[in-house]
Amino acid sequence: MESVPRWNVEQIVSELRALRRRWRDAHQRPREGAGREFPSPEALRRVAHALRGALFPMRLGPSNLRQEGEDFYVGHTIENALNELLEQIRLELRGTAARAGDGLAAADQRAVQIVQSLAADLPAVRAELDQDVEAAYRGDPAAHSVDEVLLCYPGAIAIIHHRIAHRLYLLGAPMVARMFSEIAHSETGIDIHPGATIGSSFFIDHGTGVVIGETAVIGDRVRLYQAVTLGARSFAVGPHGELQKGNPRHPIVEDDVVIYAGATILGRVTIGRGSTIGGNVWLTRSVPPGSQITQAQSQHQA
């Protein structure tokens, strides 16, 4: 029998330790004694699926749920999900406080306040999502019911996550919010930054490849198709060459706009109310309300 090969694990462990220390020193992170500093993607995935089920129990909840057990299931699920979410937000805020040299008690208190605010807003989230689902049903002739939209359309899952993630982002848990959005991104192929502001009755048809940037502002009754990008055209740079973060750099899309597949809209431009942007259009300028922009027009006027 051949001998088991040696992997030189001790050397690998030693080299990885040195790399970790170098990285922590470069980013002013503690070397020893600190516990986990960051939220867990696995835990947040559990929270996301639980909240989806609690918001739509008979469609996104457990397969054996009956209506007489809805309230018990919803209450039990929300309680557990919010407790787990609290721990993840506490990790984020504690990590931020430790790096800033602040106390942890205030971070813990703020984490509780964030989860309390989100909990109180869950009925409003459900009401907004009902409008989104109705918009998808009305806007797609292939949709046979609102139930089909909720169960089968990736855009429905993406907007459920966004309605929650956007609140977390505004409440002061940006990393947890971003992770919440990325769970939907990995499931649906739709990438919506939690900072994006999205109005009511929003519908993404098909959805794969849609990208909506952090500072995008979308009005009411807007419809997007697959591979639409609402992105940034350029990035402001600081005196030492560092990117300036948080500046408005993504489009404003006003009410009742339709943007067809493959369109790319870049920069802080405004798409006027009631406009239609055709497929594969590349647009870096504002257009007035009621515009009809085709690929040929956008190439001619670029």
PDB file of C-alpha atoms in Angstrom:
ATOM      1  CA  MET A   1       0.000   0.000   0.000  1.00  0.00           C
ATOM      2  CA  GLU A   2       1.320   3.401  -0.954  1.00  0.00           C
ATOM      3  CA  SER A   3       1.944   5.829   1.835  1.00  0.00           C
ATOM      4  CA  VAL A   4      -0.464   8.733   2.269  1.00  0.00           C
ATOM      5  CA  PRO A   5       1.055  11.838   0.653  1.00  0.00           C
ATOM      6  CA  ARG A   6       2.037  14.714   2.889  1.00  0.00           C
ATOM      7  CA  TRP A   7       0.454  18.102   2.211  1.00  0.00           C
ATOM      8  CA  ASN A   8       2.856  20.167   4.279  1.00  0.00           C
ATOM      9  CA  VAL A   9      -0.124  21.565   6.158  1.00  0.00           C
ATOM     10  CA  GLU A  10       2.012  23.146   8.895  1.00  0.00           C
ATOM     11  CA  GLN A  11       3.795  25.326   6.355  1.00  0.00           C
ATOM     12  CA  ILE A  12       0.495  26.329   4.702  1.00  0.00           C
ATOM     13  CA  VAL A  13      -1.014  27.269   8.068  1.00  0.00           C
ATOM     14  CA  SER A  14       2.050  29.335   8.939  1.00  0.00           C
ATOM     15  CA  GLU A  15       2.024  31.219   5.643  1.00  0.00           C
ATOM     16  CA  LEU A  16      -1.725  31.902   5.873  1.00  0.00           C
ATOM     17  CA  ARG A  17      -1.265  33.202   9.436  1.00  0.00           C
ATOM     18  CA  ALA A  18       1.400  35.617   8.228  1.00  0.00           C
ATOM     19  CA  LEU A  19      -0.857  36.837   5.421  1.00  0.00           C
ATOM     20  CA  ARG A  20      -3.745  37.368   7.838  1.00  0.00           C
ATOM     21  CA  ARG A  21      -1.547  39.370  10.180  1.00  0.00           C
ATOM     22  CA  ARG A  22      -0.225  41.498   7.335  1.00  0.00           C
ATOM     23  CA  TRP A  23      -3.771  42.215   6.147  1.00  0.00           C
ATOM     24  CA  ARG A  24      -5.001  43.035   9.669  1.00  0.00           C
ATOM     25  CA  ASP A  25      -2.082  45.364  10.287  1.00  0.00           C
ATOM     26  CA  ALA A  26      -2.666  47.152   6.975  1.00  0.00           C
ATOM     27  CA  HIS A  27      -6.343  47.704   7.839  1.00  0.00           C
ATOM     28  CA  GLN A  28      -5.798  48.500  11.529  1.00  0.00           C
ATOM     29  CA  ARG A  29      -7.592  45.389  12.714  1.00  0.00           C
ATOM     30  CA  PRO A  30      -6.902  43.677  16.055  1.00  0.00           C
ATOM     31  CA  ARG A  31      -4.597  40.676  15.854  1.00  0.00           C
ATOM     32  CA  GLU A  32      -5.686  38.708  18.885  1.00  0.00           C
ATOM     33  CA  GLY A  33      -8.617  38.389  21.236  1.00  0.00           C
ATOM     34  CA  ALA A  34     -11.378  39.597  18.938  1.00  0.00           C
ATOM     35  CA  GLY A  35     -14.332  37.401  18.060  1.00  0.00           C
ATOM     36  CA  ARG A  36     -16.225  37.410  14.795  1.00  0.00           C
ATOM     37  CA  GLU A  37     -16.441  40.979  13.483  1.00  0.00           C
ATOM     38  CA  PHE A  38     -18.858  40.564  10.587  1.00  0.00           C
ATOM     39  CA  PRO A  39     -22.361  39.259   9.931  1.00  0.00           C
ATOM     40  CA  SER A  40     -22.807  35.739   8.628  1.00  0.00           C
ATOM     41  CA  PRO A  41     -24.149  35.232   5.070  1.00  0.00           C
ATOM     42  CA  GLU A  42     -25.541  31.858   6.140  1.00  0.00           C
ATOM     43  CA  ALA A  43     -27.462  33.371   9.055  1.00  0.00           C
ATOM     44  CA  LEU A  44     -28.836  36.193   6.913  1.00  0.00           C
ATOM     45  CA  ARG A  45     -29.962  33.708   4.283  1.00  0.00           C
ATOM     46  CA  ARG A  46     -32.027  31.991   6.965  1.00  0.00           C
ATOM     47  CA  VAL A  47     -33.453  35.345   8.037  1.00  0.00           C
ATOM     48  CA  ALA A  48     -34.327  36.286   4.461  1.00  0.00           C
ATOM     49  CA  HIS A  49     -36.167  33.046   3.750  1.00  0.00           C
ATOM     50  CA  ALA A  50     -37.985  33.263   7.072  1.00  0.00           C
ATOM     51  CA  LEU A  51     -39.165  36.828   6.477  1.00  0.00           C
ATOM     52  CA  ARG A  52     -40.286  35.935   2.962  1.00  0.00           C
ATOM     53  CA  GLY A  53     -42.379  33.156   4.445  1.00  0.00           C
ATOM     54  CA  ALA A  54     -43.781  35.370   7.186  1.00  0.00           C
ATOM     55  CA  LEU A  55     -44.798  38.051   4.690  1.00  0.00           C
ATOM     56  CA  PHE A  56     -46.458  35.551   2.322  1.00  0.00           C
ATOM     57  CA  PRO A  57     -47.115  32.477   4.483  1.00  0.00           C
ATOM     58  CA  MET A  58     -49.446  30.503   2.212  1.00  0.00           C
ATOM     59  CA  ARG A  59     -47.238  30.959  -0.827  1.00  0.00           C
ATOM     60  CA  LEU A  60     -43.653  31.311   0.410  1.00  0.00           C
ATOM     61  CA  GLY A  61     -44.093  29.576   3.774  1.00  0.00           C
ATOM     62  CA  PRO A  62     -43.843  25.833   4.526  1.00  0.00           C
ATOM     63  CA  SER A  63     -45.652  23.449   2.195  1.00  0.00           C
ATOM     64  CA  ASN A  64     -47.732  21.875   4.983  1.00  0.00           C
ATOM     65  CA  LEU A  65     -49.033  25.164   6.423  1.00  0.00           C
ATOM     66  CA  ARG A  66     -52.812  25.542   6.741  1.00  0.00           C
ATOM     67  CA  GLN A  67     -54.707  28.800   7.084  1.00  0.00           C
ATOM     68  CA  GLU A  68     -55.797  28.068  10.645  1.00  0.00           C
ATOM     69  CA  GLY A  69     -52.117  27.978  11.600  1.00  0.00           C
ATOM     70  CA  GLU A  70     -51.066  31.127   9.728  1.00  0.00           C
ATOM     71  CA  ASP A  71     -50.953  33.515  12.674  1.00  0.00           C
ATOM     72  CA  PHE A  72     -48.988  31.108  14.857  1.00  0.00           C
ATOM     73  CA  TYR A  73     -46.507  30.441  12.049  1.00  0.00           C
ATOM     74  CA  VAL A  74     -46.111  34.134  11.222  1.00  0.00           C
ATOM     75  CA  GLY A  75     -45.591  35.136  14.860  1.00  0.00           C
ATOM     76  CA  HIS A  76     -43.157  32.324  15.598  1.00  0.00           C
ATOM     77  CA  THR A  77     -41.210  32.904  12.390  1.00  0.00           C
ATOM     78  CA  ILE A  78     -40.940  36.661  12.821  1.00  0.00           C
ATOM     79  CA  GLU A  79     -39.802  36.302  16.429  1.00  0.00           C
ATOM     80  CA  ASN A  80     -37.013  33.875  15.511  1.00  0.00           C
ATOM     81  CA  ALA A  81     -35.977  35.746  12.363  1.00  0.00           C
ATOM     82  CA  LEU A  82     -35.742  39.111  14.088  1.00  0.00           C
ATOM     83  CA  ASN A  83     -33.764  37.657  16.983  1.00  0.00           C
ATOM     84  CA  GLU A  84     -31.255  36.206  14.521  1.00  0.00           C
ATOM     85  CA  LEU A  85     -31.206  39.435  12.538  1.00  0.00           C
ATOM     86  CA  LEU A  86     -30.487  41.346  15.745  1.00  0.00           C
ATOM     87  CA  GLU A  87     -27.359  39.270  16.321  1.00  0.00           C
ATOM     88  CA  GLN A  88     -26.103  39.952  12.802  1.00  0.00           C
ATOM     89  CA  ILE A  89     -26.733  43.694  13.019  1.00  0.00           C
ATOM     90  CA  ARG A  90     -25.071  43.743  16.436  1.00  0.00           C
ATOM     91  CA  LEU A  91     -21.982  42.157  14.870  1.00  0.00           C
ATOM     92  CA  GLU A  92     -21.874  44.819  12.170  1.00  0.00           C
ATOM     93  CA  LEU A  93     -22.328  47.730  14.559  1.00  0.00           C
ATOM     94  CA  ARG A  94     -19.935  46.330  17.149  1.00  0.00           C
ATOM     95  CA  GLY A  95     -17.275  45.901  14.467  1.00  0.00           C
ATOM     96  CA  THR A  96     -17.767  49.474  13.317  1.00  0.00           C
ATOM     97  CA  ALA A  97     -17.642  50.755  16.897  1.00  0.00           C
ATOM     98  CA  ALA A  98     -14.487  48.788  17.722  1.00  0.00           C
ATOM     99  CA  ARG A  99     -12.657  50.121  14.664  1.00  0.00           C
ATOM    100  CA  ALA A 100     -13.674  53.660  15.634  1.00  0.00           C
ATOM    101  CA  GLY A 101     -12.668  53.170  19.256  1.00  0.00           C
ATOM    102  CA  ASP A 102     -16.244  53.626  20.477  1.00  0.00           C
ATOM    103  CA  GLY A 103     -18.044  51.725  23.207  1.00  0.00           C
ATOM    104  CA  LEU A 104     -20.032  48.596  22.440  1.00  0.00           C
ATOM    105  CA  ALA A 105     -23.056  49.325  24.635  1.00  0.00           C
ATOM    106  CA  ALA A 106     -24.268  52.073  22.330  1.00  0.00           C
ATOM    107  CA  ALA A 107     -23.833  49.758  19.334  1.00  0.00           C
ATOM    108  CA  ASP A 108     -25.936  47.077  21.004  1.00  0.00           C
ATOM    109  CA  GLN A 109     -28.660  49.583  21.839  1.00  0.00           C
ATOM    110  CA  ARG A 110     -28.682  50.900  18.275  1.00  0.00           C
ATOM    111  CA  ALA A 111     -28.957  47.356  16.908  1.00  0.00           C
ATOM    112  CA  VAL A 112     -32.092  46.794  18.983  1.00  0.00           C
ATOM    113  CA  GLN A 113     -33.577  50.063  17.721  1.00  0.00           C
ATOM    114  CA  ILE A 114     -32.916  49.124  14.109  1.00  0.00           C
ATOM    115  CA  VAL A 115     -34.632  45.761  14.427  1.00  0.00           C
ATOM    116  CA  GLN A 116     -37.548  47.293  16.333  1.00  0.00           C
ATOM    117  CA  SER A 117     -38.016  49.837  13.541  1.00  0.00           C
ATOM    118  CA  LEU A 118     -37.895  47.149  10.856  1.00  0.00           C
ATOM    119  CA  ALA A 119     -40.331  44.962  12.794  1.00  0.00           C
ATOM    120  CA  ALA A 120     -42.843  47.802  13.110  1.00  0.00           C
ATOM    121  CA  ASP A 121     -42.559  48.436   9.371  1.00  0.00           C
ATOM    122  CA  LEU A 122     -43.192  44.865   8.195  1.00  0.00           C
ATOM    123  CA  PRO A 123     -46.932  45.482   7.539  1.00  0.00           C
ATOM    124  CA  ALA A 124     -45.983  48.474   5.362  1.00  0.00           C
ATOM    125  CA  VAL A 125     -43.473  46.271   3.523  1.00  0.00           C
ATOM    126  CA  ARG A 126     -46.209  43.735   2.813  1.00  0.00           C
ATOM    127  CA  ALA A 127     -48.526  46.492   1.528  1.00  0.00           C
ATOM    128  CA  GLU A 128     -45.829  47.783  -0.838  1.00  0.00           C
ATOM    129  CA  LEU A 129     -45.088  44.283  -2.089  1.00  0.00           C
ATOM    130  CA  ASP A 130     -48.771  43.680  -2.817  1.00  0.00           C
ATOM    131  CA  GLN A 131     -48.631  46.684  -5.159  1.00  0.00           C
ATOM    132  CA  ASP A 132     -45.469  45.357  -6.817  1.00  0.00           C
ATOM    133  CA  VAL A 133     -47.027  41.947  -7.400  1.00  0.00           C
ATOM    134  CA  GLU A 134     -50.198  43.522  -8.794  1.00  0.00           C
ATOM    135  CA  ALA A 135     -48.096  45.657 -11.155  1.00  0.00           C
ATOM    136  CA  ALA A 136     -46.338  42.557 -12.461  1.00  0.00           C
ATOM    137  CA  TYR A 137     -49.633  40.755 -13.000  1.00  0.00           C
ATOM    138  CA  ARG A 138     -51.157  43.722 -14.841  1.00  0.00           C
ATOM    139  CA  GLY A 139     -47.996  44.378 -16.845  1.00  0.00           C
ATOM    140  CA  ASP A 140     -47.307  40.888 -18.176  1.00  0.00           C
ATOM    141  CA  PRO A 141     -49.840  39.088 -20.388  1.00  0.00           C
ATOM    142  CA  ALA A 142     -48.032  35.822 -19.628  1.00  0.00           C
ATOM    143  CA  ALA A 143     -48.899  36.085 -15.921  1.00  0.00           C
ATOM    144  CA  HIS A 144     -52.022  34.015 -15.195  1.00  0.00           C
ATOM    145  CA  SER A 145     -52.358  35.066 -11.543  1.00  0.00           C
ATOM    146  CA  VAL A 146     -50.743  37.126  -8.819  1.00  0.00           C
ATOM    147  CA  ASP A 147     -49.771  33.830  -7.211  1.00  0.00           C
ATOM    148  CA  GLU A 148     -47.776  32.865 -10.287  1.00  0.00           C
ATOM    149  CA  VAL A 149     -45.941  36.177 -10.113  1.00  0.00           C
ATOM    150  CA  LEU A 150     -44.972  35.662  -6.486  1.00  0.00           C
ATOM    151  CA  LEU A 151     -43.991  32.025  -6.898  1.00  0.00           C
ATOM    152  CA  CYS A 152     -42.290  32.130 -10.297  1.00  0.00           C
ATOM    153  CA  TYR A 153     -40.981  35.596 -11.095  1.00  0.00           C
ATOM    154  CA  PRO A 154     -37.418  36.416 -10.019  1.00  0.00           C
ATOM    155  CA  GLY A 155     -38.323  40.101  -9.941  1.00  0.00           C
ATOM    156  CA  ALA A 156     -40.763  39.399  -7.120  1.00  0.00           C
ATOM    157  CA  ILE A 157     -38.047  37.841  -4.961  1.00  0.00           C
ATOM    158  CA  ALA A 158     -35.644  40.668  -5.793  1.00  0.00           C
ATOM    159  CA  ILE A 159     -38.100  43.370  -4.763  1.00  0.00           C
ATOM    160  CA  ILE A 160     -39.033  41.536  -1.527  1.00  0.00           C
ATOM    161  CA  HIS A 161     -35.390  41.621  -0.549  1.00  0.00           C
ATOM    162  CA  HIS A 162     -34.969  45.212  -1.657  1.00  0.00           C
ATOM    163  CA  ARG A 163     -37.956  46.520   0.300  1.00  0.00           C
ATOM    164  CA  ILE A 164     -36.387  45.075   3.463  1.00  0.00           C
ATOM    165  CA  ALA A 165     -32.754  45.831   2.602  1.00  0.00           C
ATOM    166  CA  HIS A 166     -33.484  49.478   1.756  1.00  0.00           C
ATOM    167  CA  ARG A 167     -34.989  50.004   5.208  1.00  0.00           C
ATOM    168  CA  LEU A 168     -31.975  48.403   6.873  1.00  0.00           C
ATOM    169  CA  TYR A 169     -29.695  50.608   4.782  1.00  0.00           C
ATOM    170  CA  LEU A 170     -31.520  53.771   5.839  1.00  0.00           C
ATOM    171  CA  LEU A 171     -31.651  52.653   9.466  1.00  0.00           C
ATOM    172  CA  GLY A 172     -27.867  52.317   9.641  1.00  0.00           C
ATOM    173  CA  ALA A 173     -26.971  48.688   8.936  1.00  0.00           C
ATOM    174  CA  PRO A 174     -25.451  49.021   5.441  1.00  0.00           C
ATOM    175  CA  MET A 175     -23.443  45.799   5.415  1.00  0.00           C
ATOM    176  CA  VAL A 176     -26.359  43.630   6.544  1.00  0.00           C
ATOM    177  CA  ALA A 177     -28.512  45.424   3.971  1.00  0.00           C
ATOM    178  CA  ARG A 178     -25.978  44.759   1.202  1.00  0.00           C
ATOM    179  CA  MET A 179     -25.721  41.106   2.158  1.00  0.00           C
ATOM    180  CA  PHE A 180     -29.506  40.859   2.123  1.00  0.00           C
ATOM    181  CA  SER A 181     -29.514  42.247  -1.418  1.00  0.00           C
ATOM    182  CA  GLU A 182     -26.738  39.912  -2.523  1.00  0.00           C
ATOM    183  CA  ILE A 183     -28.751  36.888  -1.395  1.00  0.00           C
ATOM    184  CA  ALA A 184     -31.438  37.916  -3.887  1.00  0.00           C
ATOM    185  CA  HIS A 185     -28.773  38.691  -6.501  1.00  0.00           C
ATOM    186  CA  SER A 186     -27.354  35.185  -6.248  1.00  0.00           C
ATOM    187  CA  GLU A 187     -30.840  33.650  -6.518  1.00  0.00           C
ATOM    188  CA  THR A 188     -32.251  35.810  -9.311  1.00  0.00           C
ATOM    189  CA  GLY A 189     -29.434  37.463 -11.250  1.00  0.00           C
ATOM    190  CA  ILE A 190     -30.955  40.860 -10.356  1.00  0.00           C
ATOM    191  CA  ASP A 191     -28.534  43.249  -8.646  1.00  0.00           C
ATOM    192  CA  ILE A 192     -30.260  46.067  -6.742  1.00  0.00           C
ATOM    193  CA  HIS A 193     -28.112  48.062  -4.350  1.00  0.00           C
ATOM    194  CA  PRO A 194     -29.986  48.564  -1.049  1.00  0.00           C
ATOM    195  CA  GLY A 195     -29.384  52.311  -1.260  1.00  0.00           C
ATOM    196  CA  ALA A 196     -31.507  52.661  -4.402  1.00  0.00           C
ATOM    197  CA  THR A 197     -34.861  54.397  -3.861  1.00  0.00           C
ATOM    198  CA  ILE A 198     -37.737  52.619  -5.629  1.00  0.00           C
ATOM    199  CA  GLY A 199     -41.323  53.823  -5.747  1.00  0.00           C
ATOM    200  CA  SER A 200     -44.546  51.834  -5.692  1.00  0.00           C
ATOM    201  CA  SER A 201     -45.847  49.289  -8.223  1.00  0.00           C
ATOM    202  CA  PHE A 202     -42.367  48.395  -9.481  1.00  0.00           C
ATOM    203  CA  PHE A 203     -42.020  45.537 -11.975  1.00  0.00           C
ATOM    204  CA  ILE A 204     -38.933  43.814 -13.366  1.00  0.00           C
ATOM    205  CA  ASP A 205     -39.910  41.430 -16.175  1.00  0.00           C
ATOM    206  CA  HIS A 206     -37.637  38.407 -16.767  1.00  0.00           C
ATOM    207  CA  GLY A 207     -34.941  40.185 -14.783  1.00  0.00           C
ATOM    208  CA  THR A 208     -31.641  38.449 -15.448  1.00  0.00           C
ATOM    209  CA  GLY A 209     -28.793  40.930 -15.609  1.00  0.00           C
ATOM    210  CA  VAL A 210     -30.643  43.966 -14.242  1.00  0.00           C
ATOM    211  CA  VAL A 211     -28.325  46.302 -12.306  1.00  0.00           C
ATOM    212  CA  ILE A 212     -29.590  49.248 -10.233  1.00  0.00           C
ATOM    213  CA  GLY A 213     -26.957  51.398  -8.547  1.00  0.00           C
ATOM    214  CA  GLU A 214     -26.799  52.786  -5.028  1.00  0.00           C
ATOM    215  CA  THR A 215     -28.002  56.323  -5.704  1.00  0.00           C
ATOM    216  CA  ALA A 216     -30.596  55.516  -8.368  1.00  0.00           C
ATOM    217  CA  VAL A 217     -34.048  57.004  -7.771  1.00  0.00           C
ATOM    218  CA  ILE A 218     -37.006  55.239  -9.402  1.00  0.00           C
ATOM    219  CA  GLY A 219     -40.528  56.603  -9.362  1.00  0.00           C
ATOM    220  CA  ASP A 220     -43.917  54.895  -9.289  1.00  0.00           C
ATOM    221  CA  ARG A 221     -45.204  52.366 -11.831  1.00  0.00           C
ATOM    222  CA  VAL A 222     -41.830  51.859 -13.508  1.00  0.00           C
ATOM    223  CA  ARG A 223     -41.194  48.714 -15.542  1.00  0.00           C
ATOM    224  CA  LEU A 224     -37.760  47.310 -16.421  1.00  0.00           C
ATOM    225  CA  TYR A 225     -36.838  44.357 -18.596  1.00  0.00           C
ATOM    226  CA  GLN A 226     -33.848  42.041 -18.476  1.00  0.00           C
ATOM    227  CA  ALA A 227     -30.270  43.333 -18.710  1.00  0.00           C
ATOM    228  CA  VAL A 228     -31.184  46.954 -17.964  1.00  0.00           C
ATOM    229  CA  THR A 229     -28.408  48.894 -16.227  1.00  0.00           C
ATOM    230  CA  LEU A 230     -28.966  52.043 -14.194  1.00  0.00           C
ATOM    231  CA  GLY A 231     -25.322  52.754 -13.529  1.00  0.00           C
ATOM    232  CA  ALA A 232     -22.696  55.423 -12.953  1.00  0.00           C
ATOM    233  CA  ARG A 233     -20.857  57.115 -15.788  1.00  0.00           C
ATOM    234  CA  SER A 234     -17.867  58.359 -13.807  1.00  0.00           C
ATOM    235  CA  PHE A 235     -16.594  58.534 -10.255  1.00  0.00           C
ATOM    236  CA  ALA A 236     -15.394  61.606  -8.385  1.00  0.00           C
ATOM    237  CA  VAL A 237     -11.818  61.250  -7.159  1.00  0.00           C
ATOM    238  CA  GLY A 238     -10.324  62.793  -4.025  1.00  0.00           C
ATOM    239  CA  PRO A 239      -6.999  64.640  -3.693  1.00  0.00           C
ATOM    240  CA  HIS A 240      -5.064  61.409  -3.182  1.00  0.00           C
ATOM    241  CA  GLY A 241      -6.734  59.468  -5.989  1.00  0.00           C
ATOM    242  CA  GLU A 242      -9.306  57.747  -3.774  1.00  0.00           C
ATOM    243  CA  LEU A 243     -12.866  57.316  -5.002  1.00  0.00           C
ATOM    244  CA  GLN A 244     -15.394  59.651  -3.390  1.00  0.00           C
ATOM    245  CA  LYS A 245     -18.261  57.548  -2.062  1.00  0.00           C
ATOM    246  CA  GLY A 246     -21.931  58.390  -1.628  1.00  0.00           C
ATOM    247  CA  ASN A 247     -22.210  61.095  -4.309  1.00  0.00           C
ATOM    248  CA  PRO A 248     -25.351  60.989  -6.511  1.00  0.00           C
ATOM    249  CA  ARG A 249     -24.087  59.237  -9.642  1.00  0.00           C
ATOM    250  CA  HIS A 250     -26.944  57.036 -10.890  1.00  0.00           C
ATOM    251  CA  PRO A 251     -30.042  57.887 -12.932  1.00  0.00           C
ATOM    252  CA  ILE A 252     -33.344  59.325 -11.800  1.00  0.00           C
ATOM    253  CA  VAL A 253     -36.252  57.506 -13.456  1.00  0.00           C
ATOM    254  CA  GLU A 254     -39.534  59.332 -13.065  1.00  0.00           C
ATOM    255  CA  ASP A 255     -43.041  57.816 -12.836  1.00  0.00           C
ATOM    256  CA  ASP A 256     -44.564  55.586 -15.532  1.00  0.00           C
ATOM    257  CA  VAL A 257     -41.331  54.907 -17.418  1.00  0.00           C
ATOM    258  CA  VAL A 258     -40.709  51.673 -19.365  1.00  0.00           C
ATOM    259  CA  ILE A 259     -37.111  50.603 -20.084  1.00  0.00           C
ATOM    260  CA  TYR A 260     -36.718  47.683 -22.473  1.00  0.00           C
ATOM    261  CA  ALA A 261     -34.165  44.883 -22.522  1.00  0.00           C
ATOM    262  CA  GLY A 262     -30.478  45.666 -22.669  1.00  0.00           C
ATOM    263  CA  ALA A 263     -30.788  49.425 -22.208  1.00  0.00           C
ATOM    264  CA  THR A 264     -27.904  51.089 -20.374  1.00  0.00           C
ATOM    265  CA  ILE A 265     -28.477  54.452 -18.684  1.00  0.00           C
ATOM    266  CA  LEU A 266     -25.451  55.995 -17.025  1.00  0.00           C
ATOM    267  CA  GLY A 267     -24.816  58.977 -14.796  1.00  0.00           C
ATOM    268  CA  ARG A 268     -27.022  61.374 -12.843  1.00  0.00           C
ATOM    269  CA  VAL A 269     -29.448  61.869 -15.709  1.00  0.00           C
ATOM    270  CA  THR A 270     -33.233  62.120 -15.531  1.00  0.00           C
ATOM    271  CA  ILE A 271     -35.615  60.005 -17.576  1.00  0.00           C
ATOM    272  CA  GLY A 272     -38.768  62.093 -17.728  1.00  0.00           C
ATOM    273  CA  ARG A 273     -42.160  60.844 -16.683  1.00  0.00           C
ATOM    274  CA  GLY A 274     -43.980  58.573 -19.113  1.00  0.00           C
ATOM    275  CA  SER A 275     -40.929  57.964 -21.314  1.00  0.00           C
ATOM    276  CA  THR A 276     -40.119  54.740 -23.130  1.00  0.00           C
ATOM    277  CA  ILE A 277     -36.478  53.688 -23.548  1.00  0.00           C
ATOM    278  CA  GLY A 278     -36.021  51.098 -26.274  1.00  0.00           C
ATOM    279  CA  GLY A 279     -33.955  47.921 -26.202  1.00  0.00           C
ATOM    280  CA  ASN A 280     -30.156  48.161 -26.268  1.00  0.00           C
ATOM    281  CA  VAL A 281     -30.204  51.959 -25.975  1.00  0.00           C
ATOM    282  CA  TRP A 282     -27.030  53.518 -24.522  1.00  0.00           C
ATOM    283  CA  LEU A 283     -28.030  56.768 -22.812  1.00  0.00           C
ATOM    284  CA  THR A 284     -25.887  59.289 -20.939  1.00  0.00           C
ATOM    285  CA  ARG A 285     -28.152  62.342 -21.157  1.00  0.00           C
ATOM    286  CA  SER A 286     -31.478  63.351 -19.664  1.00  0.00           C
ATOM    287  CA  VAL A 287     -34.657  63.068 -21.707  1.00  0.00           C
ATOM    288  CA  PRO A 288     -37.856  65.091 -21.194  1.00  0.00           C
ATOM    289  CA  PRO A 289     -41.203  63.618 -20.123  1.00  0.00           C
ATOM    290  CA  GLY A 290     -42.977  61.543 -22.735  1.00  0.00           C
ATOM    291  CA  SER A 291     -39.832  60.732 -24.736  1.00  0.00           C
ATOM    292  CA  GLN A 292     -39.597  57.706 -27.028  1.00  0.00           C
ATOM    293  CA  ILE A 293     -35.910  56.802 -27.319  1.00  0.00           C
ATOM    294  CA  THR A 294     -34.779  54.124 -29.758  1.00  0.00           C
ATOM    295  CA  GLN A 295     -31.332  52.701 -30.367  1.00  0.00           C
ATOM    296  CA  ALA A 296     -30.995  54.624 -33.635  1.00  0.00           C
ATOM    297  CA  GLN A 297     -31.890  57.911 -31.906  1.00  0.00           C
ATOM    298  CA  SER A 298     -29.461  57.387 -29.056  1.00  0.00           C
ATOM    299  CA  GLN A 299     -26.592  56.614 -31.456  1.00  0.00           C
ATOM    300  CA  HIS A 300     -27.398  59.655 -33.612  1.00  0.00           C
ATOM    301  CA  GLN A 301     -27.625  62.040 -30.651  1.00  0.00           C
ATOM    302  CA  ALA A 302     -24.737  60.663 -28.594  1.00  0.00           C
TER     303      ALA A 302
END
